[in-house]
């Protein structure tokens, strides 16, 4: 793959890799935890962009795949002794399977009806898990501390999880790029611009939307398992936070929906703002209000996001800002 022709892709990948390697170079546990959170957001935003950015479907239930995939993988890990990587892969596959089933039903809807349906799925998933005995009901699941010995102790396990998060974030960016540059991606963008016209032109919209929905579900499921393994437990309240879906959407739209670098830049910018707000005595209870206000301002003034605006204002930057 030519570096010059795909400069924007390589630049995005290099920036994520360079930032992700910093904790390894410094050995700082604090930086590792900060970057773990950031890489999780990069993965969630880039995966959501496959459906929201390329296909134009607003999904308020993206966090369902993080929660249910995380629950599924964590259950195999904590109750059946599966290795971390196998459990993480199973979490991703579980999310993809769920997305395939849900997508066949709700992707018949469009616009506000689809968005409302995804909110309902999030609440239904939370209620189901809260009453599902194998998943621990309302108290959730936890992992026995002795499990961490398999990975050289709790401290080393945290570094293993971090390295895995970095690899997943890079893979998500790469898959997002491959989708965007593929014939499949062109079909998704045709659906985004005018679904009826795309159908007339021969685009198999129902099938392509379902595949996009399934692709966007895989990486949150993997990250969910890694995140809950790092925490040592999983509970319904942590797994299905609607505000995480909204914040992920803000990141995509802030950076630029439908671009490769936009969700990454949006995740970095919003996470920095979020970190400041939740540690500020004055604004610590207002960060969700800021997320809502940000979404409103973006929709009103820069609907294409910061990168979209830059690409439109300065055409020469389009090769760099993929």
mmCIF file of N, CA and C in Angstrom, residues 252-301:
data_model
loop_
_atom_site.group_PDB
_atom_site.id
_atom_site.type_symbol
_atom_site.label_atom_id
_atom_site.label_comp_id
_atom_site.label_asym_id
_atom_site.label_seq_id
_atom_site.Cartn_x
_atom_site.Cartn_y
_atom_site.Cartn_z
ATOM 1 N N UNK A 252 -17.461 11.391 17.404
ATOM 2 C CA UNK A 252 -17.486 11.175 15.945
ATOM 3 C C UNK A 252 -17.880 12.462 15.231
ATOM 4 N N UNK A 253 -18.924 13.113 15.721
ATOM 5 C CA UNK A 253 -19.427 14.306 15.038
ATOM 6 C C UNK A 253 -18.524 15.505 15.257
ATOM 7 N N UNK A 254 -17.869 15.561 16.405
ATOM 8 C CA UNK A 254 -16.928 16.655 16.656
ATOM 9 C C UNK A 254 -15.735 16.563 15.706
ATOM 10 N N UNK A 255 -15.155 15.372 15.598
ATOM 11 C CA UNK A 255 -13.981 15.215 14.736
ATOM 12 C C UNK A 255 -14.354 15.254 13.266
ATOM 13 N N UNK A 256 -15.432 14.612 12.907
ATOM 14 C CA UNK A 256 -15.835 14.598 11.498
ATOM 15 C C UNK A 256 -16.343 13.228 11.112
ATOM 16 N N UNK A 257 -17.655 13.074 11.028
ATOM 17 C CA UNK A 257 -18.235 11.779 10.661
ATOM 18 C C UNK A 257 -17.925 11.469 9.198
ATOM 19 N N UNK A 258 -17.641 10.221 8.944
ATOM 20 C CA UNK A 258 -17.331 9.818 7.571
ATOM 21 C C UNK A 258 -15.875 10.001 7.192
ATOM 22 N N UNK A 259 -15.063 10.534 8.106
ATOM 23 C CA UNK A 259 -13.620 10.631 7.869
ATOM 24 C C UNK A 259 -12.912 9.579 8.723
ATOM 25 N N UNK A 260 -11.662 9.303 8.382
ATOM 26 C CA UNK A 260 -10.909 8.307 9.146
ATOM 27 C C UNK A 260 -10.302 8.918 10.404
ATOM 28 N N UNK A 261 -9.702 10.098 10.218
ATOM 29 C CA UNK A 261 -9.013 10.729 11.340
ATOM 30 C C UNK A 261 -9.981 11.425 12.293
ATOM 31 N N UNK A 262 -11.159 11.805 11.798
ATOM 32 C CA UNK A 262 -12.100 12.569 12.597
ATOM 33 C C UNK A 262 -12.473 11.919 13.927
ATOM 34 N N UNK A 263 -12.917 10.650 13.925
ATOM 35 C CA UNK A 263 -13.267 10.019 15.210
ATOM 36 C C UNK A 263 -12.080 9.939 16.180
ATOM 37 N N UNK A 264 -10.873 9.764 15.644
ATOM 38 C CA UNK A 264 -9.687 9.713 16.501
ATOM 39 C C UNK A 264 -9.440 11.085 17.132
ATOM 40 N N UNK A 265 -9.476 12.116 16.287
ATOM 41 C CA UNK A 265 -9.262 13.475 16.797
ATOM 42 C C UNK A 265 -10.379 13.871 17.755
ATOM 43 N N UNK A 266 -11.611 13.496 17.418
ATOM 44 C CA UNK A 266 -12.736 13.815 18.297
ATOM 45 C C UNK A 266 -12.625 13.123 19.635
ATOM 46 N N UNK A 267 -12.155 11.870 19.621
ATOM 47 C CA UNK A 267 -11.991 11.133 20.881
ATOM 48 C C UNK A 267 -10.936 11.793 21.762
ATOM 49 N N UNK A 268 -9.838 12.211 21.152
ATOM 50 C CA UNK A 268 -8.768 12.857 21.930
ATOM 51 C C UNK A 268 -9.258 14.182 22.513
ATOM 52 N N UNK A 269 -9.892 15.002 21.663
ATOM 53 C CA UNK A 269 -10.337 16.332 22.114
ATOM 54 C C UNK A 269 -11.411 16.213 23.195
ATOM 55 N N UNK A 270 -12.399 15.348 22.964
ATOM 56 C CA UNK A 270 -13.486 15.258 23.941
ATOM 57 C C UNK A 270 -13.013 14.620 25.245
ATOM 58 N N UNK A 271 -12.122 13.624 25.162
ATOM 59 C CA UNK A 271 -11.636 12.985 26.384
ATOM 60 C C UNK A 271 -10.833 13.963 27.233
ATOM 61 N N UNK A 272 -10.044 14.827 26.578
ATOM 62 C CA UNK A 272 -9.295 15.831 27.339
ATOM 63 C C UNK A 272 -10.265 16.787 28.041
ATOM 64 N N UNK A 273 -11.298 17.207 27.291
ATOM 65 C CA UNK A 273 -12.299 18.098 27.886
ATOM 66 C C UNK A 273 -13.036 17.397 29.019
ATOM 67 N N UNK A 274 -13.393 16.147 28.794
ATOM 68 C CA UNK A 274 -14.133 15.369 29.797
ATOM 69 C C UNK A 274 -13.293 15.186 31.064
ATOM 70 N N UNK A 275 -12.008 14.886 30.886
ATOM 71 C CA UNK A 275 -11.123 14.703 32.042
ATOM 72 C C UNK A 275 -11.033 15.976 32.870
ATOM 73 N N UNK A 276 -10.998 17.105 32.175
ATOM 74 C CA UNK A 276 -10.940 18.383 32.900
ATOM 75 C C UNK A 276 -12.240 18.631 33.670
ATOM 76 N N UNK A 277 -13.357 18.356 33.013
ATOM 77 C CA UNK A 277 -14.649 18.654 33.630
ATOM 78 C C UNK A 277 -14.924 17.790 34.859
ATOM 79 N N UNK A 278 -14.627 16.473 34.756
ATOM 80 C CA UNK A 278 -14.984 15.588 35.881
ATOM 81 C C UNK A 278 -14.024 15.739 37.059
ATOM 82 N N UNK A 279 -12.901 16.407 36.859
ATOM 83 C CA UNK A 279 -11.980 16.671 37.985
ATOM 84 C C UNK A 279 -12.105 18.099 38.493
ATOM 85 N N UNK A 280 -12.971 18.872 37.860
ATOM 86 C CA UNK A 280 -13.168 20.262 38.280
ATOM 87 C C UNK A 280 -14.285 20.337 39.308
ATOM 88 N N UNK A 281 -14.038 20.951 40.481
ATOM 89 C CA UNK A 281 -15.100 21.065 41.490
ATOM 90 C C UNK A 281 -16.333 21.790 40.966
ATOM 91 N N UNK A 282 -16.124 22.703 40.030
ATOM 92 C CA UNK A 282 -17.229 23.501 39.519
ATOM 93 C C UNK A 282 -18.060 22.755 38.477
ATOM 94 N N UNK A 283 -17.384 21.948 37.631
ATOM 95 C CA UNK A 283 -18.084 21.339 36.485
ATOM 96 C C UNK A 283 -18.243 19.819 36.576
ATOM 97 N N UNK A 284 -17.822 19.187 37.704
ATOM 98 C CA UNK A 284 -17.775 17.723 37.757
ATOM 99 C C UNK A 284 -19.121 17.052 37.540
ATOM 100 N N UNK A 285 -20.211 17.760 37.853
ATOM 101 C CA UNK A 285 -21.546 17.179 37.653
ATOM 102 C C UNK A 285 -22.202 17.650 36.357
ATOM 103 N N UNK A 286 -21.437 18.369 35.566
ATOM 104 C CA UNK A 286 -22.032 18.974 34.371
ATOM 105 C C UNK A 286 -21.441 18.441 33.073
ATOM 106 N N UNK A 287 -20.597 17.388 33.145
ATOM 107 C CA UNK A 287 -19.937 16.979 31.914
ATOM 108 C C UNK A 287 -20.919 16.397 30.903
ATOM 109 N N UNK A 288 -22.019 15.789 31.379
ATOM 110 C CA UNK A 288 -23.019 15.283 30.451
ATOM 111 C C UNK A 288 -23.792 16.431 29.801
ATOM 112 N N UNK A 289 -24.011 17.495 30.564
ATOM 113 C CA UNK A 289 -24.655 18.679 29.986
ATOM 114 C C UNK A 289 -23.760 19.280 28.905
ATOM 115 N N UNK A 290 -22.452 19.257 29.160
ATOM 116 C CA UNK A 290 -21.511 19.764 28.156
ATOM 117 C C UNK A 290 -21.551 18.893 26.905
ATOM 118 N N UNK A 291 -21.678 17.566 27.096
ATOM 119 C CA UNK A 291 -21.763 16.667 25.939
ATOM 120 C C UNK A 291 -22.992 16.990 25.101
ATOM 121 N N UNK A 292 -24.125 17.200 25.751
ATOM 122 C CA UNK A 292 -25.350 17.538 25.027
ATOM 123 C C UNK A 292 -25.243 18.874 24.318
ATOM 124 N N UNK A 293 -24.669 19.867 25.021
ATOM 125 C CA UNK A 293 -24.495 21.188 24.408
ATOM 126 C C UNK A 293 -23.537 21.111 23.217
ATOM 127 N N UNK A 294 -22.473 20.315 23.371
ATOM 128 C CA UNK A 294 -21.503 20.156 22.274
ATOM 129 C C UNK A 294 -22.184 19.558 21.044
ATOM 130 N N UNK A 295 -23.017 18.546 21.278
ATOM 131 C CA UNK A 295 -23.707 17.901 20.163
ATOM 132 C C UNK A 295 -24.618 18.901 19.452
ATOM 133 N N UNK A 296 -25.301 19.726 20.234
ATOM 134 C CA UNK A 296 -26.196 20.729 19.647
ATOM 135 C C UNK A 296 -25.415 21.740 18.815
ATOM 136 N N UNK A 297 -24.301 22.239 19.365
ATOM 137 C CA UNK A 297 -23.499 23.240 18.649
ATOM 138 C C UNK A 297 -22.890 22.666 17.372
ATOM 139 N N UNK A 298 -22.453 21.397 17.449
ATOM 140 C CA UNK A 298 -21.865 20.770 16.252
ATOM 141 C C UNK A 298 -22.898 20.652 15.145
ATOM 142 N N UNK A 299 -24.088 20.170 15.519
ATOM 143 C CA UNK A 299 -25.145 19.997 14.516
ATOM 144 C C UNK A 299 -25.535 21.335 13.897
ATOM 145 N N UNK A 300 -25.559 22.393 14.720
ATOM 146 C CA UNK A 300 -25.987 23.694 14.225
ATOM 147 C C UNK A 300 -24.930 24.388 13.377
ATOM 148 N N UNK A 301 -23.660 24.305 13.791
ATOM 149 C CA UNK A 301 -22.649 25.158 13.162
ATOM 150 C C UNK A 301 -21.609 24.410 12.327
#
